Amino acid sequence: MIRRPLLVSASLLSAFALFAQLGTPGRAAAPAAAKPAKLAYNDQVLPILSENCFACHGPDSGSRKAELRLDRAEFATAKRKEGPPAIVPGKPDESGLAQRIESKDEKKMMPPPEAHKTLKPAEIALLQRWIAEGAEYQEHWAFIAPKRPTVPAARGAAGPIDAFVQAKLAENGLALSPEADRRSLIRRATLDLTGLPPTPEEVDAFVADRSANAYERVVDRLLASPRFGEHRARYWLDYVRYADTHGIHFDNYRAIWPYRDYVIRAFNANKRYDTFVREQLAGDLLPARTMDELAATGFMRCNLTTNEGGTIPEETRINELRDRVEAFGATFLGLTTGCAACHDHKFDPFTMRDFYGLAAFLGNTAEKPWDLNIATPDPVLRLPKEETRAAAEAVLARRAELQEKLEARRARGRELVAGWIATGARPRAVPATALELRLRLDENKGDLVKNSAPGAKVTEFKADTNPLVWGENTWLWPSMRMDIFTRLALGDHGDVDAGDKFSAGGWLYLRAKPGGGARTGTGSGSLLSRMGEAKRRGGAGWEIYQEGGQFTVNLVPVIDAAAEAEIEAAAKVAPPPAAAARKKKGSTTTPVVDNPRYAPPAPAARRGIAVTTKGTFPRDEWLHVFFTYDGSRKAAGVKLYVNGRPVETDAKLDTLAAKDSLRTDATMHLGRRDDFQPMRETRFQDVRFYKRALPADEVARLPFEDLAAEIVARQPDATKWSTDENFVVTERFFLGETDVETRKLATAIASHDEAFGVLTKDGEPTLIAQERNAPAYSDILKRGDYYARVERVGPTTPHAMPPLPQGAPTNRRGLAEWLLAAEQPLFARVTVNRMWQEVFGRGIVESAGDFGITGAKPTHPELLDWLALEFRASGWDVKKFYRQLVTSAAYRQTAAVTADRLAKDPTNRWFSRGPRFRMDAEMLRDSALAASGLLVEKLGGPSVKPYQPAGIWEEVAMPESNTKIYTPDKGEGLYRRSLYTFWKRASPPAAMETFDATSRETVCTRRARSNTPLQAFVTMNDPQWVEAARKLAERAMKAEPTARARFDFLARATLSRPLSAAEVGPLTKSAEKIRAHFAADAGAAGEILKVGESPVDAAFPPAELAEWTIVASQFLNLDEFLTK
Amino acid sequence: MRRIAIFLFLAALPLRAAPATFATRVAPALEKHCAVCHGAEKQKAKLRLDSYAAIVAGADSGPVLKAGDPKESELHRRITLPPHDDDFMPSDGKPPLSALDVKVIERWIAAGAPESAEFDAPAAPVVRVAEPAAPDYLPRLDQARKLATTLGVRLVPRSRVTTDGLVLRTASAPRQCDDALLAKLAPVADLIVEAELSRTRVTDAGLRAVATWSNLQRLDLARTGVTSAGVAALAPLAKLESINLTGTKVDERGVSALKANPRLTRIWTFGTPVASSP
Amino acid sequence: MLDLPQVPAALKREWLELETRRHFLGRGSKALGWAGLATILGRSAPHLLASTAALPDQRPHFAPKAKRCIYLFMAGAPSQFETWDYKPKLAAMFDKDLPESVRGGQVLTGMTASQARLPVAPSFYKFAQMGKAGHWVSELFPHTGKVADDLCVIKSLHTEAINHEPAILSMTTGNMFPGKPSLGAWLAYGLGAINEELPTFVVMTSKMPVRTNVQALSNRLWSSGFLPPEYAAVSLRAGNEPVLYLQDPKGVNRDVRRAMIDGVNDLNRQLFERVGDPEINTRIAQYEMAFRMQTSVPDLTDFSDEPASTWELYGEKAKEPGTYAYNCLMARRLAERGVRFTQVFLRTWDQHTVLPERIKVMAGESDQPTAGLLTDLKRRGMLDDTLVIWGGEFGRTVYSQGTLRPDNYGRDHHPRCFSMWMAGAGTKPGISYGETDDFSYNIVKDPVHIRDFHATVLHQFGIDHNRLSVKFQGLDAKLTGVLPSRVIPELLA
């Protein structure tokens, strides 16, 4: 196999230089003849490697072939088992890669035929030349923190921005275009800063104002207007995927519009951008001093949710988490993080561990994934009415101080415990006397569970029928859940009689999941029992039973024939209360008995003891449920405790006779009775059975103190406790139950919360985020499957970026500090790039949501870094930043383009002319309403429903959805700014979707800007636009008598300029045809004037008004009106 | 001469058993898929499969071939495992043997794995390259495009295979297409293999031009003003296979004239005076 | 056509090369006008230049068999037992428990997980062999039975999704999560329009004969995903406004609209002379096309030109806008005028309970119009190059959901096997492909993943599913995704 001589002919190289220059922005068009500059990995080599090699030899270990990785120097040059290293720097002849890419042998050549990728000769030559030049790798530009670039000197440039832009223009043989005329300039600036066109008066005033920095004064006026906040908020709602409905299946209404108000207020108040982000990410963890900081966390609740019947809550939780990490990645890091949910990212240094590390930060919030699609799934903030607002704010501020102190103590938790232990204090264990059975259920795998009671007769039990499900969440340790038909028999433990003293219980977690209809969850059943069904000794035995969130201890005696007769006699007098109670409850849905979806309920015990908790307890929460019985055969002898505290009970049955016995040959069971009545899919931890009646103080120590004692005995050094151990000993035992200072704070906070609740009782609800008081963690999932848990990871930041700043807490607050740290390479760049894109129509990095290896390269890298550092240095001053952009010469250029400029810069990527692009959907509608005088300017408030053709929602919505019927508002609601329009995910506002508005189901950092006939239909025939045209016509006719003057009026109102002479001809010609039609057909005029709710101005003859409505509609359809 | 489409995928159905030998059918398959790791340069598991002797010699873990019994031959077992099985050969993602190759190897082993004697195996599919539908359109595509644009119709390549011909498409503005227009298409007429002329203003006069389109295979004249007289003029179109005359005035005489061309099997006459469409 | 100022061709080629090589087609790309996005080799009108989107080479990879597709989507998932997967042996297994070996420990959906028993429920409806090909056709489909010889029935489809929303998304976009282009969008992008005066991809939702267990349909099922937005479907709505806002307000006739547009475009041309932005030319072209569409779309809904035989074929209900029958007739009229991909949704087949009674109503609604459409296409010579597909998003369980009685039972969701059929455009007529076990629970022969089904549909359009891709977030994204999938040769004539 002959190796082509390395020295490739000069022509090929120069041809390649042209080719390379074409494809890589930012490189000067090096004249072909000069010696080509050294190859830069990021500019020329990386695009070829990522396109052709990284799919199998990139960062993703999952799909890597032949254990070869080419994306980093250390791997590419590593020695290999067989054959030469892929790259030997400086020696292409000895580099396996160089040989392989040249080979024609099908079995050797790279990329292999089945990869459907072929390297062009020029690319092969380039790779060989790069290796010859030493194969130097470069870090990807976006992962290197920005350094302050030197501002290039530029002729007469106004500021640094223009200096950088002019430098790049010069490189490409271009120069700044002349400044736009004053009318275009004020129209452009007003639209960019407020989203609305300037009034003719404002235009004329500016044109007349020849004083210095007249333009700057206009900009300052616009920045100060409340419209600025509304316009900026419109973009932000795309970046955070705000919507007024949940999304999947019912797609019901979701109360979250106060979060939109927060965003508008923040931009208007010019809140520092770092505070703005910190409050949205971790407002509750600051801790929240004002209601704004709480409402800001609405950001965390913007993800899609579902209530589909067949969903599995654990799977839904993972899907919602993936959506959050993907949105966080695109909006704050400009990275396609979502790829790494199933495999290491194939191009960027972002692994599955990084993905699930971020998921641990963002997923430790209190709301339940199965939110029933109701409007206000907890946690919810209710914004109080005016009269109690001040008081509520005061309470919240006070609470924040207390929380601050509490957090300080929690931060020093281990240290405090160590100090406490040093004084000789110890958590007191619960004496293990008569502890017959203790199932820790911490095995975390397999079907065998151990009985760790000291001296236990039987030390191991095996689950059968369905396997146990491990590690779905964590409490004392990773959880165990019984599956649907799991049976865990516990041998002949718990063999006690009515006269014996015994106690039992433990941690449990009742699962909430779709069961159809009102009955969410897994029905009712026995949690721990030694009891058989009626056939077996009359259902004798003892159990603790759950139904409707209430816990019941049943002691059922053996029933023989004689006892039967006795009961019958007694029954005639008064039916046992328990049985009666059950019949009433079950009657609402189809009679429970014959609905096989649930096993029939237990026959009411007719004699014995039944003690039920008065209160009901929530599902989807860990509860420690325990009972003691003193053998007194009296209901009063049974005590029930939840979370270690006694609870009030009802004695539903207290008829245990002296001679009655409970003994049964049924075996003891966890999660069911021996024969039936399982409490399905429940999670259990540390379940115990004592053959004695524990006193209240011992029961109080069962939830945490007993385990804490065990941990401290094993490991007195607090610094060595694992996260789970620390949670038990420090968080829950020491701080939660022992440390006086913390308990005082906790009770004070609780009372403040209660007061706050009262003050905001019937306020306006909005969804907020609340951190769970449990360790944050997440599981790496094989191929992203929700149940394929591979490894548990705590909150960790991506490995290729700087670590968490010193002292930052490992929660969302810490994540916010990490994001805002100076050495964070991406955050500031991604933000300024998007702000630039809003104003210039195109980012310096065109793929605003992907700064990764396959994303676009920055056209002006130095300018991007300068803007990022300037924005940070300015104290994250948003208004100052936009001011800098719109006052730059680059922005003020005329948008007119010459053939030469079009040839050299067809897509305006070098900003060789002023920005000119079709306005977004919201700006278009708002501008039409403003021009017509219909716009109602009211800041904030609930979402509104303007005009929309009938049936659009009804066609797609489910009958059960509460957003099925669309009834447009009357009056004001029809004419509010478009960012207040009700946003239904399954069917976004029809007219706006035609102009590329998104459904807000996934994050969108950049909307498309299509140009289709459907859009022409909207601006010509949508009632909103026809009515706007009529009202605009009325304004013109009221203001001006003659046609020429009216044309001028319309031009000023829509185009911010008078009509030019040349434009009068075509308008007059079309107006004559239109007038002729309406003159001939009077009825037609009447018809068109009926469109829209606003009244018709009777001062004008219908035919004339109809004619001028069409003329006004012409102005609202001009490209010049639709384009900024 | 019948035009046979290119067989794009191996027809797995055995046509008829043709005699095969180790050299002609087994060795090439092993060379293609196995020699990379079991050949001259590399001998994974000390196994070579690039010669009869080496196959018989087997690997370090023992023989890979039991003459007469494919089930017991490790060679056969490895290539018939499910693709994601760890033992599956060829290993780590290299393209698997085709179903036909596996069948051939199985028949070869069953026949006692002869070195040179013939054995019974499904015939290798004959890949017959189709005779081009029309001359290469690429060199004349710009010319065709300009012509179509000025006339207000479209000439769209049927596929990226540049000898597949062009499709004359009028759906965007059927009323724009009339007899005169068809005549003007003469310079590119030989490239046209399909003509969608439904709802256009084409009449018998226009069909005289169409009759010169030598490579035309499919012609749609639905809802046009053509009659039997005009249609008869299409007889010289030797390659015409399908003609749609629904909703025209064509009657029995026109249809029988067309039936003279054996290739023209699909004639649609719904909504015409013709008694009943085929 | 408009004669607008030309731009040097050399510049176009070099600039396209620049853009195409960087595969820049993300959502943000400015895109060209109506779905008629011809290739740079196509229409020479310079407004092509305005687009910065890399223009796809809209030629099929090899000679296509299909030009158009009509996809009849039976949302809710019709049970395969009562429709196409005939299981005579089940009659003897009435109310027996489903053997554990068959279920193989599959996780059950929430709705049947807590059932005490999983009793086998055989089909309440009988089957008979119809046509020369001998398909076993359910008594629910007397009309479709008559055209059975044209059908290519697939009984071994399978998918991963067990819920409607992700399953319908997988069936329409190849992915369980929103944000991906649908099959129709891929074809509009890959092949462009046949008739550029009409939408290339149209979707219609039908009135619901059964209103229980209704599935949510939403724009994400026919969205353009990360392809430019004009490849998304236009939904043709029942009632007097088939395309949103298309109709001029009352009182505005053709002359007024013509005059209005002339005025607008005259001013726009003056603007182009002053500003030179090519996008202005694109907008001028869009307003001209909008004017033409305002006549071409309404004549679609004017059925006066239909022969009397049409109503015998599709049934009288075809005269009532919004019904499934009306939509089938409209589908033929759209295909006749060159609409590339028409998708008709019929809800709801989600019979968790009272299945025998409700599936009869659904089959009744679907049978005659579906058969009428096939017959109509065939007699008009359109079936040769029009691919017709009938099917849902997954199968249903052999065991009854809820109480089993001989004449009343329900079936839960079942992604492991389901049936569909195709017809026309080079599919092999009269065959049945793939087999399920006696309980139609697992596939025993020739499994067809929905990815393979998508690959085969694209193949009939002359498209190699591996090469119709767009670079999105660094991945060459395809309809058939990243997992291996193949064209099924046995389904093709």
Short mmCIF file of N, CA and C in Angstrom, two decimals, chain B residues 86-163:
data_model
loop_
_atom_site.label_atom_id
_atom_site.label_comp_id
_atom_site.label_asym_id
_atom_site.label_seq_id
_atom_site.Cartn_x
_atom_site.Cartn_y
_atom_site.Cartn_z
N ASP B 86 -23.30 -11.80 23.39
CA ASP B 86 -21.86 -11.50 23.50
C ASP B 86 -21.03 -12.38 22.54
N ASP B 87 -21.49 -13.64 22.30
CA ASP B 87 -20.69 -14.56 21.47
C ASP B 87 -20.94 -14.32 19.98
N PHE B 88 -21.88 -13.48 19.63
CA PHE B 88 -22.26 -13.31 18.21
C PHE B 88 -21.04 -12.89 17.39
N MET B 89 -20.92 -13.52 16.20
CA MET B 89 -19.83 -13.13 15.28
C MET B 89 -20.47 -12.59 14.01
N PRO B 90 -19.93 -11.60 13.29
CA PRO B 90 -18.73 -10.82 13.63
C PRO B 90 -19.00 -9.92 14.86
N SER B 91 -17.97 -9.75 15.63
CA SER B 91 -18.16 -9.09 16.96
C SER B 91 -18.17 -7.57 16.82
N ASP B 92 -18.33 -6.94 17.90
CA ASP B 92 -18.51 -5.49 18.21
C ASP B 92 -18.95 -4.65 17.00
N GLY B 93 -20.19 -4.94 16.57
CA GLY B 93 -20.86 -3.99 15.67
C GLY B 93 -20.46 -4.10 14.22
N LYS B 94 -19.57 -5.04 13.87
CA LYS B 94 -19.25 -5.14 12.42
C LYS B 94 -20.49 -5.72 11.73
N PRO B 95 -20.68 -5.35 10.44
CA PRO B 95 -21.93 -5.78 9.76
C PRO B 95 -22.06 -7.31 9.73
N PRO B 96 -23.21 -7.86 10.16
CA PRO B 96 -23.41 -9.32 10.21
C PRO B 96 -23.47 -9.93 8.81
N LEU B 97 -23.30 -11.28 8.75
CA LEU B 97 -23.44 -12.00 7.45
C LEU B 97 -24.89 -11.86 7.01
N SER B 98 -25.12 -11.87 5.70
CA SER B 98 -26.51 -11.78 5.20
C SER B 98 -27.18 -13.15 5.43
N ALA B 99 -28.51 -13.12 5.48
CA ALA B 99 -29.27 -14.36 5.72
C ALA B 99 -28.87 -15.40 4.67
N LEU B 100 -28.65 -14.94 3.47
CA LEU B 100 -28.31 -15.88 2.38
C LEU B 100 -26.96 -16.54 2.67
N ASP B 101 -25.94 -15.76 3.09
CA ASP B 101 -24.61 -16.32 3.39
C ASP B 101 -24.74 -17.39 4.47
N VAL B 102 -25.53 -17.09 5.52
CA VAL B 102 -25.68 -18.05 6.62
C VAL B 102 -26.27 -19.36 6.08
N LYS B 103 -27.28 -19.22 5.19
CA LYS B 103 -27.96 -20.41 4.61
C LYS B 103 -26.92 -21.22 3.82
N VAL B 104 -26.11 -20.51 3.05
CA VAL B 104 -25.12 -21.20 2.20
C VAL B 104 -24.15 -21.99 3.08
N ILE B 105 -23.65 -21.34 4.16
CA ILE B 105 -22.68 -22.01 5.05
C ILE B 105 -23.34 -23.24 5.69
N GLU B 106 -24.62 -23.07 6.08
CA GLU B 106 -25.33 -24.19 6.71
C GLU B 106 -25.41 -25.37 5.74
N ARG B 107 -25.81 -25.07 4.49
CA ARG B 107 -25.93 -26.16 3.48
C ARG B 107 -24.55 -26.79 3.24
N TRP B 108 -23.49 -25.93 3.24
CA TRP B 108 -22.13 -26.43 2.97
C TRP B 108 -21.72 -27.40 4.07
N ILE B 109 -21.93 -27.01 5.34
CA ILE B 109 -21.53 -27.90 6.44
C ILE B 109 -22.37 -29.18 6.37
N ALA B 110 -23.68 -29.02 6.13
CA ALA B 110 -24.59 -30.19 6.09
C ALA B 110 -24.14 -31.16 5.01
N ALA B 111 -23.59 -30.59 3.92
CA ALA B 111 -23.16 -31.48 2.82
C ALA B 111 -21.77 -32.04 3.10
N GLY B 112 -21.33 -31.95 4.38
CA GLY B 112 -20.05 -32.58 4.74
C GLY B 112 -18.88 -31.62 4.54
N ALA B 113 -19.19 -30.30 4.36
CA ALA B 113 -18.13 -29.27 4.24
C ALA B 113 -17.06 -29.67 3.23
N PRO B 114 -17.47 -30.00 1.97
CA PRO B 114 -16.47 -30.43 0.95
C PRO B 114 -15.56 -29.27 0.58
N GLU B 115 -14.28 -29.59 0.25
CA GLU B 115 -13.35 -28.51 -0.12
C GLU B 115 -13.64 -28.05 -1.54
N SER B 116 -13.88 -29.05 -2.45
CA SER B 116 -14.03 -28.59 -3.84
C SER B 116 -15.35 -29.08 -4.43
N ALA B 117 -15.91 -30.18 -3.91
CA ALA B 117 -17.13 -30.74 -4.53
C ALA B 117 -18.26 -29.72 -4.42
N GLU B 118 -19.19 -29.84 -5.39
CA GLU B 118 -20.34 -28.92 -5.37
C GLU B 118 -21.34 -29.35 -4.29
N PHE B 119 -22.10 -28.44 -3.82
CA PHE B 119 -23.17 -28.80 -2.87
C PHE B 119 -24.37 -27.92 -3.20
N ASP B 120 -25.47 -28.30 -2.65
CA ASP B 120 -26.73 -27.66 -3.01
C ASP B 120 -26.93 -26.39 -2.14
N ALA B 121 -27.13 -25.25 -2.77
CA ALA B 121 -27.33 -24.01 -1.96
C ALA B 121 -28.17 -23.06 -2.78
N PRO B 122 -28.89 -22.20 -2.10
CA PRO B 122 -29.73 -21.24 -2.88
C PRO B 122 -28.87 -20.36 -3.78
N ALA B 123 -29.41 -20.10 -4.94
CA ALA B 123 -28.59 -19.37 -5.94
C ALA B 123 -28.34 -17.94 -5.44
N ALA B 124 -27.22 -17.42 -5.82
CA ALA B 124 -26.95 -16.00 -5.48
C ALA B 124 -27.87 -15.17 -6.37
N PRO B 125 -28.49 -14.17 -5.82
CA PRO B 125 -29.43 -13.39 -6.66
C PRO B 125 -28.65 -12.68 -7.76
N VAL B 126 -29.29 -12.68 -8.88
CA VAL B 126 -28.58 -12.05 -10.03
C VAL B 126 -28.92 -10.56 -9.99
N VAL B 127 -27.89 -9.72 -9.85
CA VAL B 127 -28.16 -8.27 -9.79
C VAL B 127 -28.08 -7.76 -11.22
N ARG B 128 -29.27 -7.59 -11.81
CA ARG B 128 -29.25 -7.18 -13.22
C ARG B 128 -29.39 -5.64 -13.23
N VAL B 129 -28.43 -4.97 -13.80
CA VAL B 129 -28.51 -3.51 -13.86
C VAL B 129 -29.58 -3.15 -14.90
N ALA B 130 -30.54 -2.30 -14.45
CA ALA B 130 -31.67 -2.00 -15.36
C ALA B 130 -31.15 -1.18 -16.53
N GLU B 131 -31.84 -1.34 -17.58
CA GLU B 131 -31.50 -0.55 -18.79
C GLU B 131 -32.03 0.87 -18.50
N PRO B 132 -31.20 1.92 -18.67
CA PRO B 132 -31.60 3.28 -18.24
C PRO B 132 -32.93 3.70 -18.84
N ALA B 133 -33.78 4.40 -18.02
CA ALA B 133 -35.12 4.80 -18.48
C ALA B 133 -35.00 5.92 -19.50
N ALA B 134 -33.95 6.75 -19.35
CA ALA B 134 -33.83 7.90 -20.26
C ALA B 134 -32.36 8.33 -20.25
N PRO B 135 -31.96 9.17 -21.18
CA PRO B 135 -30.56 9.66 -21.18
C PRO B 135 -30.28 10.43 -19.88
N ASP B 136 -28.97 10.58 -19.55
CA ASP B 136 -28.56 11.28 -18.31
C ASP B 136 -29.10 12.73 -18.35
N TYR B 137 -29.89 13.09 -17.34
CA TYR B 137 -30.51 14.43 -17.39
C TYR B 137 -29.60 15.53 -16.83
N LEU B 138 -28.57 15.12 -16.09
CA LEU B 138 -27.81 16.16 -15.37
C LEU B 138 -27.27 17.25 -16.28
N PRO B 139 -26.54 16.86 -17.38
CA PRO B 139 -25.98 17.94 -18.21
C PRO B 139 -27.04 18.91 -18.74
N ARG B 140 -28.28 18.39 -18.94
CA ARG B 140 -29.27 19.27 -19.59
C ARG B 140 -30.32 19.76 -18.59
N LEU B 141 -30.02 19.58 -17.26
CA LEU B 141 -31.04 19.89 -16.27
C LEU B 141 -31.30 21.40 -16.22
N ASP B 142 -30.23 22.19 -16.24
CA ASP B 142 -30.44 23.66 -16.16
C ASP B 142 -31.27 24.14 -17.35
N GLN B 143 -30.94 23.56 -18.53
CA GLN B 143 -31.69 23.95 -19.74
C GLN B 143 -33.17 23.59 -19.54
N ALA B 144 -33.41 22.37 -19.03
CA ALA B 144 -34.80 21.92 -18.84
C ALA B 144 -35.50 22.86 -17.84
N ARG B 145 -34.77 23.19 -16.81
CA ARG B 145 -35.38 24.03 -15.75
C ARG B 145 -35.79 25.39 -16.30
N LYS B 146 -34.84 25.99 -17.00
CA LYS B 146 -35.14 27.36 -17.53
C LYS B 146 -36.35 27.29 -18.42
N LEU B 147 -36.37 26.24 -19.30
CA LEU B 147 -37.49 26.11 -20.25
C LEU B 147 -38.80 25.96 -19.47
N ALA B 148 -38.79 25.08 -18.47
CA ALA B 148 -40.03 24.81 -17.71
C ALA B 148 -40.49 26.09 -17.02
N THR B 149 -39.55 26.82 -16.42
CA THR B 149 -39.94 28.03 -15.67
C THR B 149 -40.57 29.05 -16.58
N THR B 150 -39.94 29.24 -17.76
CA THR B 150 -40.52 30.27 -18.65
C THR B 150 -41.91 29.82 -19.12
N LEU B 151 -42.11 28.49 -19.27
CA LEU B 151 -43.42 28.03 -19.77
C LEU B 151 -44.45 27.97 -18.62
N GLY B 152 -43.97 27.98 -17.39
CA GLY B 152 -44.92 27.98 -16.27
C GLY B 152 -45.31 26.57 -15.82
N VAL B 153 -44.45 25.59 -16.14
CA VAL B 153 -44.68 24.22 -15.61
C VAL B 153 -43.39 23.82 -14.89
N ARG B 154 -43.35 22.55 -14.44
CA ARG B 154 -42.12 22.11 -13.74
C ARG B 154 -41.63 20.80 -14.36
N LEU B 155 -40.29 20.71 -14.46
CA LEU B 155 -39.66 19.44 -14.90
C LEU B 155 -38.80 18.97 -13.73
N VAL B 156 -39.30 17.95 -13.03
CA VAL B 156 -38.69 17.53 -11.76
C VAL B 156 -37.98 16.18 -11.96
N PRO B 157 -36.70 16.06 -11.58
CA PRO B 157 -36.04 14.73 -11.71
C PRO B 157 -36.81 13.68 -10.92
N ARG B 158 -36.97 12.48 -11.52
CA ARG B 158 -37.73 11.44 -10.84
C ARG B 158 -36.96 10.93 -9.64
N SER B 159 -35.60 10.92 -9.73
CA SER B 159 -34.80 10.51 -8.55
C SER B 159 -33.38 11.01 -8.79
N ARG B 160 -32.51 10.71 -7.80
CA ARG B 160 -31.12 11.18 -7.94
C ARG B 160 -30.36 10.32 -8.95
N VAL B 161 -30.98 9.18 -9.37
CA VAL B 161 -30.32 8.38 -10.42
C VAL B 161 -30.55 9.16 -11.71
N THR B 162 -29.46 9.67 -12.29
CA THR B 162 -29.66 10.69 -13.35
C THR B 162 -30.18 10.10 -14.66
N THR B 163 -30.33 8.75 -14.69
CA THR B 163 -30.92 8.18 -15.93
C THR B 163 -32.37 7.78 -15.66
#
